[in-house]
Tab-separated table of C-alpha atoms in Angstrom:
chain	number	residue	atom	x	y	z
M	1	MET	CA	158.034	235.213	-36.468
M	2	ARG	CA	156.588	233.100	-33.384
M	3	LYS	CA	159.205	232.437	-30.550
M	4	ARG	CA	159.896	228.653	-30.191
M	5	GLU	CA	158.945	227.445	-26.994
M	6	TYR	CA	161.122	224.728	-25.236
M	7	ASP	CA	160.221	221.997	-22.827
M	8	GLU	CA	162.466	219.285	-21.004
M	9	ASP	CA	162.929	217.061	-24.110
M	10	ASP	CA	165.312	219.679	-25.603
M	11	VAL	CA	167.474	219.670	-22.697
M	12	ARG	CA	170.416	217.280	-23.056
M	13	VAL	CA	171.323	215.812	-19.614
M	14	ARG	CA	175.134	214.317	-19.103
M	15	PRO	CA	175.285	211.733	-16.799
M	16	SER	CA	177.573	212.768	-13.811
M	17	LYS	CA	181.036	210.677	-13.303
M	18	GLY	CA	180.771	207.771	-11.599
M	19	SER	CA	177.164	207.258	-12.584
M	20	ARG	CA	177.620	203.675	-11.929
M	21	PRO	CA	176.392	202.608	-8.253
M	22	ARG	CA	179.514	202.344	-5.848
M	23	THR	CA	179.648	199.295	-3.263
M	24	ARG	CA	181.671	198.018	-0.658
M	25	ILE	CA	180.777	194.560	-1.274
M	26	ARG	CA	183.852	192.786	-3.116
M	27	PRO	CA	183.917	189.345	-4.502
M	28	ALA	CA	184.584	186.371	-2.285
M	29	HIS	CA	186.741	184.969	-5.199
M	30	GLU	CA	185.788	181.540	-3.514
M	31	ASP	CA	187.457	179.570	-6.455
M	32	ALA	CA	190.887	181.613	-5.741
M	33	VAL	CA	194.266	179.313	-5.630
M	34	GLN	CA	196.810	179.999	-3.082
M	35	GLY	CA	200.425	180.917	-3.916
M	36	PHE	CA	203.441	181.685	-2.205
M	37	VAL	CA	205.310	184.736	-3.515
M	38	VAL	CA	208.812	183.745	-4.312
M	39	ALA	CA	210.008	186.754	-6.028
M	40	VAL	CA	208.963	190.621	-6.561
M	41	ASP	CA	209.783	192.486	-9.807
M	42	ARG	CA	208.581	195.709	-11.020
M	43	GLY	CA	204.968	195.040	-9.862
M	44	ARG	CA	205.172	191.448	-11.078
M	45	TYR	CA	204.655	188.813	-8.380
M	46	THR	CA	205.973	185.233	-9.011
M	47	THR	CA	204.209	182.824	-7.000
M	48	LEU	CA	204.486	179.104	-6.478
M	49	VAL	CA	201.133	177.372	-6.789
M	50	GLU	CA	200.724	173.941	-4.950
M	51	PRO	CA	198.790	171.229	-6.743
M	52	GLU	CA	195.464	170.424	-5.799
M	53	ARG	CA	195.039	166.616	-4.957
M	54	PRO	CA	192.788	165.102	-7.863
M	55	LYS	CA	189.830	163.004	-7.101
M	56	GLY	CA	188.800	159.648	-8.421
M	57	SER	CA	190.351	156.214	-8.946
M	58	ALA	CA	193.946	155.550	-8.590
M	59	GLN	CA	194.009	154.430	-12.201
M	60	LYS	CA	192.753	157.903	-13.066
M	61	ARG	CA	194.824	160.010	-10.649
M	62	ARG	CA	197.926	161.546	-11.696
M	63	GLN	CA	200.224	163.846	-9.471
M	64	PRO	CA	199.792	167.443	-10.740
M	65	GLN	CA	203.037	169.399	-10.743
M	66	ARG	CA	203.708	172.789	-9.111
M	67	ARG	CA	203.856	175.659	-11.162
M	68	LEU	CA	205.022	179.261	-11.021
M	69	VAL	CA	202.404	181.628	-11.620
M	70	VAL	CA	203.382	185.229	-12.498
M	71	ALA	CA	200.661	187.965	-11.324
M	72	MET	CA	199.707	191.361	-10.807
M	73	LYS	CA	198.135	192.905	-7.907
M	74	ALA	CA	194.409	193.530	-8.223
M	75	ARG	CA	193.144	197.050	-8.167
M	76	GLU	CA	190.746	196.273	-5.100
M	77	LEU	CA	193.743	195.714	-2.882
M	78	GLY	CA	194.600	199.475	-3.153
M	79	ARG	CA	198.290	200.536	-1.848
M	80	LYS	CA	198.654	197.336	0.264
M	81	GLY	CA	202.156	195.988	0.006
M	82	ILE	CA	203.079	192.615	-1.379
M	83	VAL	CA	206.735	191.254	-0.217
M	84	VAL	CA	208.423	187.948	-0.878
M	85	GLY	CA	207.272	185.125	1.472
M	86	ASP	CA	203.426	186.360	1.182
M	87	ARG	CA	200.812	183.904	1.200
M	88	VAL	CA	198.324	184.894	-1.355
M	89	ALA	CA	195.007	184.123	-3.101
M	90	LEU	CA	195.262	184.140	-7.158
M	91	VAL	CA	192.401	184.522	-9.787
M	92	GLY	CA	192.495	184.199	-13.286
M	93	ASP	CA	195.005	182.591	-15.646
M	94	VAL	CA	196.908	180.526	-12.996
M	95	SER	CA	198.252	178.153	-15.239
M	96	GLY	CA	201.586	179.133	-15.543
M	97	GLU	CA	202.280	179.104	-19.082
M	98	PRO	CA	204.246	181.810	-20.706
M	99	ASP	CA	202.896	185.253	-21.244
M	100	THR	CA	199.778	184.309	-19.051
M	101	LEU	CA	199.210	186.638	-15.806
M	102	ALA	CA	196.928	186.111	-12.762
M	103	ARG	CA	195.754	188.414	-10.351
M	104	VAL	CA	196.416	188.765	-6.872
M	105	VAL	CA	193.376	189.549	-4.731
M	106	ARG	CA	193.863	188.664	-1.388
M	107	VAL	CA	196.908	188.458	0.924
M	108	GLU	CA	196.326	186.233	3.854
M	109	PRO	CA	197.137	187.218	7.494
M	110	ARG	CA	200.900	187.344	7.979
M	111	THR	CA	202.496	185.364	10.945
M	112	SER	CA	205.746	187.843	10.913
M	113	MET	CA	207.032	190.458	9.189
M	114	LEU	CA	210.466	191.731	8.986
M	115	ARG	CA	210.935	195.773	8.573
M	116	ARG	CA	213.567	198.249	8.313
M	117	SER	CA	213.186	202.025	8.195
M	118	ALA	CA	214.649	204.218	5.478
M	119	ASP	CA	217.565	205.837	7.261
M	120	ASP	CA	219.931	204.826	4.691
M	121	THR	CA	218.891	207.189	2.344
M	122	ASP	CA	218.131	210.913	2.123
M	123	ASP	CA	214.879	210.180	3.389
M	124	THR	CA	214.814	209.799	7.169
M	125	ASP	CA	211.540	210.153	8.137
M	126	GLY	CA	211.431	206.614	9.554
M	127	ILE	CA	209.184	205.250	6.772
M	128	GLU	CA	208.962	201.324	7.054
M	129	ARG	CA	210.314	199.085	4.315
M	130	PRO	CA	208.869	195.598	4.709
M	131	VAL	CA	211.612	193.239	3.784
M	132	VAL	CA	210.052	189.633	4.223
M	133	ALA	CA	206.836	188.318	5.414
M	134	ASN	CA	205.926	185.042	7.125
M	135	ALA	CA	209.706	183.814	7.986
M	136	ASP	CA	210.299	182.169	11.223
M	137	GLN	CA	214.103	182.668	11.599
M	138	LEU	CA	216.366	185.585	10.921
M	139	VAL	CA	219.943	184.620	9.819
M	140	ILE	CA	222.314	187.334	10.190
M	141	VAL	CA	225.429	186.622	7.925
M	142	THR	CA	228.408	188.272	8.822
M	143	ALA	CA	232.274	187.662	7.816
M	144	LEU	CA	234.898	187.485	10.779
M	145	ALA	CA	237.348	188.978	8.294
M	146	ASP	CA	237.470	190.613	4.589
M	147	PRO	CA	235.403	192.471	5.447
M	148	PRO	CA	235.727	192.846	9.352
M	149	PRO	CA	232.720	191.798	11.685
M	150	ARG	CA	230.383	195.196	12.386
M	151	PRO	CA	228.772	194.632	15.743
M	152	ARG	CA	226.691	197.564	15.738
M	153	MET	CA	225.225	196.079	12.330
M	154	ILE	CA	224.567	192.914	14.343
M	155	ASP	CA	222.666	194.490	16.850
M	156	ARG	CA	220.374	196.682	14.760
M	157	ILE	CA	219.333	193.727	12.991
M	158	LEU	CA	219.020	191.880	16.367
M	159	VAL	CA	216.718	194.496	17.238
M	160	ALA	CA	214.536	193.819	13.981
M	161	ALA	CA	214.347	190.129	15.066
M	162	PHE	CA	212.904	191.213	18.414
M	163	ASP	CA	210.519	193.478	16.763
M	164	ALA	CA	209.364	191.027	14.211
M	165	GLU	CA	209.130	188.216	16.837
M	166	ILE	CA	211.500	185.687	14.899
M	167	ASP	CA	214.277	183.494	15.968
M	168	ALA	CA	217.730	184.727	15.287
M	169	LEU	CA	220.906	182.681	14.289
M	170	LEU	CA	224.372	184.045	13.909
M	171	CYS	CA	225.978	182.766	10.846
M	172	LEU	CA	229.715	183.641	10.907
M	173	THR	CA	231.798	183.396	7.449
M	174	LYS	CA	235.316	183.175	6.903
M	175	SER	CA	236.012	181.182	9.800
M	176	ASP	CA	239.525	180.068	8.192
M	177	LEU	CA	240.850	183.590	8.558
M	178	ALA	CA	240.043	184.658	12.088
M	179	GLN	CA	238.847	183.442	15.027
M	180	ALA	CA	235.400	183.785	16.347
M	181	ASP	CA	235.708	183.395	19.821
M	182	ASP	CA	235.308	187.075	20.652
M	183	LEU	CA	232.497	187.907	18.603
M	184	VAL	CA	230.589	184.708	19.985
M	185	ALA	CA	231.337	186.099	23.583
M	186	LEU	CA	229.562	189.246	22.956
M	187	TYR	CA	226.250	187.379	21.964
M	188	GLU	CA	226.226	184.861	24.233
M	189	PRO	CA	224.287	186.732	26.922
M	190	LEU	CA	221.359	187.306	24.588
M	191	GLY	CA	221.313	183.203	24.076
M	192	VAL	CA	221.906	184.090	20.268
M	193	SER	CA	222.576	180.839	18.609
M	194	HIS	CA	225.506	180.936	16.201
M	195	VAL	CA	227.249	178.756	13.548
M	196	THR	CA	230.740	179.096	11.693
M	197	VAL	CA	231.443	178.236	8.311
M	198	HIS	CA	234.219	178.778	5.820
M	199	LYS	CA	234.636	178.421	2.113
M	200	GLY	CA	234.912	174.746	1.145
M	201	GLY	CA	233.911	173.634	4.651
M	202	SER	CA	230.963	171.649	6.132
M	203	LEU	CA	227.576	173.334	6.025
M	204	ASP	CA	225.895	170.474	7.569
M	205	GLU	CA	225.434	172.400	10.938
M	206	LEU	CA	223.727	175.155	9.301
M	207	ARG	CA	221.548	173.031	7.143
M	208	GLU	CA	220.169	171.594	10.467
M	209	HIS	CA	219.202	174.840	11.507
M	210	LEU	CA	217.669	175.655	8.316
M	211	GLN	CA	215.587	172.547	7.513
M	212	GLY	CA	211.619	172.866	7.647
M	213	ARG	CA	212.217	176.577	8.302
M	214	ILE	CA	211.419	179.922	6.233
M	215	SER	CA	214.670	181.617	7.006
M	216	VAL	CA	215.570	185.134	5.825
M	217	LEU	CA	219.358	185.919	5.119
M	218	VAL	CA	220.367	189.326	6.142
M	219	GLY	CA	223.980	190.909	5.991
M	220	HIS	CA	225.938	193.722	4.633
M	221	SER	CA	227.822	193.042	1.131
M	222	GLY	CA	230.841	191.071	0.786
M	223	VAL	CA	230.299	188.623	3.677
M	224	GLY	CA	229.828	185.503	1.543
M	225	LYS	CA	225.762	185.418	1.818
M	226	SER	CA	225.428	184.577	-2.261
M	227	THR	CA	228.074	181.685	-1.885
M	228	LEU	CA	226.569	180.264	0.832
M	229	VAL	CA	223.085	180.256	-0.831
M	230	ASN	CA	224.613	178.638	-4.088
M	231	VAL	CA	226.039	176.148	-1.981
M	232	LEU	CA	223.020	175.311	-0.044
M	233	VAL	CA	220.632	175.544	-3.336
M	234	PRO	CA	223.186	174.529	-6.252
M	235	ASP	CA	220.602	175.517	-8.634
M	236	ALA	CA	220.392	178.980	-7.074
M	237	ASN	CA	223.056	180.932	-9.411
M	238	ARG	CA	223.446	183.877	-7.073
M	239	ALA	CA	226.000	186.446	-8.338
M	240	VAL	CA	229.176	186.881	-5.922
M	241	SER	CA	231.758	189.362	-5.601
M	242	GLN	CA	234.936	189.951	-4.342
M	243	VAL	CA	235.510	192.549	-1.331
M	244	ASN	CA	236.808	196.284	-2.423
M	245	ALA	CA	240.878	196.322	-1.385
M	246	VAL	CA	240.504	200.085	-0.673
M	247	THR	CA	236.931	200.319	1.254
M	248	GLY	CA	236.850	197.018	2.492
M	249	ARG	CA	233.250	196.587	1.682
M	250	GLY	CA	231.686	194.605	-1.025
M	251	ARG	CA	229.288	195.404	-3.974
M	252	HIS	CA	225.720	194.369	-3.919
M	253	THR	CA	225.351	191.447	-6.421
M	254	SER	CA	221.812	190.296	-5.094
M	255	THR	CA	219.399	193.296	-6.400
M	256	SER	CA	216.037	191.601	-5.025
M	257	ALA	CA	214.979	189.302	-2.285
M	258	VAL	CA	213.906	185.791	-3.542
M	259	ALA	CA	212.823	182.637	-1.825
M	260	LEU	CA	214.674	179.417	-2.766
M	261	GLU	CA	213.748	175.903	-1.711
M	262	LEU	CA	215.940	173.847	0.072
M	263	PRO	CA	216.669	170.209	-1.179
M	264	GLU	CA	216.224	169.073	2.322
M	265	GLY	CA	212.858	171.222	2.976
M	266	GLY	CA	212.429	174.325	4.071
M	267	TRP	CA	213.158	177.666	2.574
M	268	ILE	CA	215.720	180.535	2.529
M	269	ILE	CA	214.903	183.886	1.532
M	270	ASP	CA	218.168	185.760	0.040
M	271	THR	CA	217.976	189.671	0.437
M	272	PRO	CA	220.424	192.169	-0.972
M	273	GLY	CA	223.354	193.252	0.571
M	274	VAL	CA	222.491	196.115	3.054
M	275	ARG	CA	224.760	199.115	4.257
M	276	SER	CA	222.383	199.715	7.189
M	277	PHE	CA	219.326	198.643	9.039
M	278	GLY	CA	217.246	201.459	10.146
M	279	LEU	CA	215.278	201.229	13.387
M	280	ALA	CA	212.906	204.311	13.601
M	281	HIS	CA	210.076	202.259	13.690
M	282	VAL	CA	211.136	200.228	16.683
M	283	SER	CA	210.015	201.080	20.074
M	284	VAL	CA	212.131	200.840	23.349
M	285	GLU	CA	209.435	198.590	24.839
M	286	THR	CA	209.707	196.457	21.818
M	287	VAL	CA	213.413	196.089	22.701
M	288	LEU	CA	212.748	195.794	26.562
M	289	ALA	CA	210.461	193.012	25.574
M	290	GLY	CA	213.262	190.539	24.723
M	291	PHE	CA	214.939	190.568	27.989
M	292	PRO	CA	212.148	189.621	30.711
M	293	ASP	CA	214.806	189.452	33.456
M	294	LEU	CA	215.050	193.084	33.385
M	295	VAL	CA	211.506	194.249	32.717
M	296	GLU	CA	210.384	194.334	36.167
M	297	GLY	CA	213.214	196.424	37.156
M	298	THR	CA	211.987	199.164	34.961
M	299	VAL	CA	208.756	199.586	37.373
M	300	ASP	CA	210.800	202.038	39.391
M	301	CYS	CA	212.254	203.993	36.341
M	302	PRO	CA	211.185	207.629	35.947
M	303	LYS	CA	208.779	208.802	33.339
M	304	GLY	CA	210.165	208.503	29.868
M	305	CYS	CA	213.217	206.801	30.915
M	306	THR	CA	215.599	205.824	27.864
M	307	HIS	CA	217.446	203.037	30.411
M	308	LEU	CA	220.589	204.398	28.949
M	309	GLY	CA	221.870	207.213	31.054
M	310	ASP	CA	221.619	208.093	35.144
M	311	GLY	CA	218.411	207.622	36.859
M	312	CYS	CA	217.525	204.396	35.480
M	313	ALA	CA	216.457	202.071	38.053
M	314	LEU	CA	217.940	198.921	36.070
M	315	ASP	CA	221.229	199.906	37.827
M	316	ALA	CA	219.803	199.433	41.272
M	317	TRP	CA	218.007	196.156	40.033
M	318	VAL	CA	221.079	194.601	38.770
M	319	ALA	CA	223.061	195.571	41.634
M	320	ALA	CA	220.602	194.056	44.142
M	321	GLY	CA	221.172	190.634	42.203
M	322	HIS	CA	217.758	190.258	40.329
M	323	ALA	CA	219.776	190.198	36.819
M	324	ASP	CA	223.095	189.858	35.420
M	325	ARG	CA	225.084	193.045	34.735
M	326	VAL	CA	226.041	191.673	31.325
M	327	ARG	CA	222.490	191.301	30.419
M	328	LEU	CA	221.859	195.064	31.226
M	329	GLU	CA	225.126	196.014	29.154
M	330	SER	CA	223.644	194.004	26.236
M	331	LEU	CA	219.913	195.768	26.365
M	332	ARG	CA	222.005	199.108	26.581
M	333	ARG	CA	223.931	198.170	23.551
M	334	LEU	CA	220.917	197.371	21.390
M	335	LEU	CA	218.886	200.407	22.669
M	336	SER	CA	221.803	202.803	21.546
M	337	SER	CA	221.871	200.906	18.097
M	338	ARG	CA	218.529	202.290	17.590
M	339	ASP	CA	219.945	205.785	17.167
M	340	GLY	CA	223.395	205.218	15.877
M	341	SER	CA	224.474	206.571	12.595
M	342	PRO	CA	223.405	204.269	9.612
M	343	ASP	CA	226.794	203.308	9.028
M	344	ASP	CA	228.063	202.229	11.956
M	345	SER	CA	230.400	199.502	12.512
């Protein structure tokens, strides 16, 4: 029998994986609509889409309605995170109808980003946790009693505000149960504005601070944050709870951040109650930048100075009358808070 001869037509060639030509060029998505992320839930992003102004005569012109559009993140964004407050570009079904899903294809440049580190969990490697994007005011909500104020926690949140370069406002609740003078005096050297409120009292002063701004409310559980939100935004329906009589702490009633529009204009972003606010991602220089009257005095500090102990040139700078001693004490208190335990009082 004659042996068969083979040629190239007898060889089966399988295409290799990824045979499609790859390119770094991505679609421009010029037809994408703009959305404002108001809630995030398990990979789904609820966004508010403002209507486009219709063209045509006044008779044909109808005012389109704002709509909420649920979207998922496009694969091309990779691991890029999206948080409440982000402004994004959407494509796909952006009608906002039930059971529809759009895609987030772009996250617009952020004006600010409030972060905290994960030092309140077993993972203490300083991984940053984005909290809210594009806020221009951080409202630190703390009770004057039941539970008592935790100045170390306030200090740490203030450092986060310095890092994000956003204004800070101290909102002191339950002022009918305790005086605010001592706590206000503690933060007066830092130039932090404050308002005091109590249940059933007027919120007019607080509303003036919030009007026309994007404000993020942060505070530990039980301080009355959700109660405030329900008064400021009557349709919010945020869950509230009582403080535990044994531990003196509240229960986490807000489980996710959500942006709520104020009737008088502006937004408030309610965040879950926190028991800690990690600062492993914040440098000493960032905190020091919030004290321009002390920065020049660090020129003569030894290399690697923490500005906390002996040898710091800031002591001589203050002694020479270039800055107030109270300001230096405030700086050192904030710097110390960076390395404090996650559950500092």
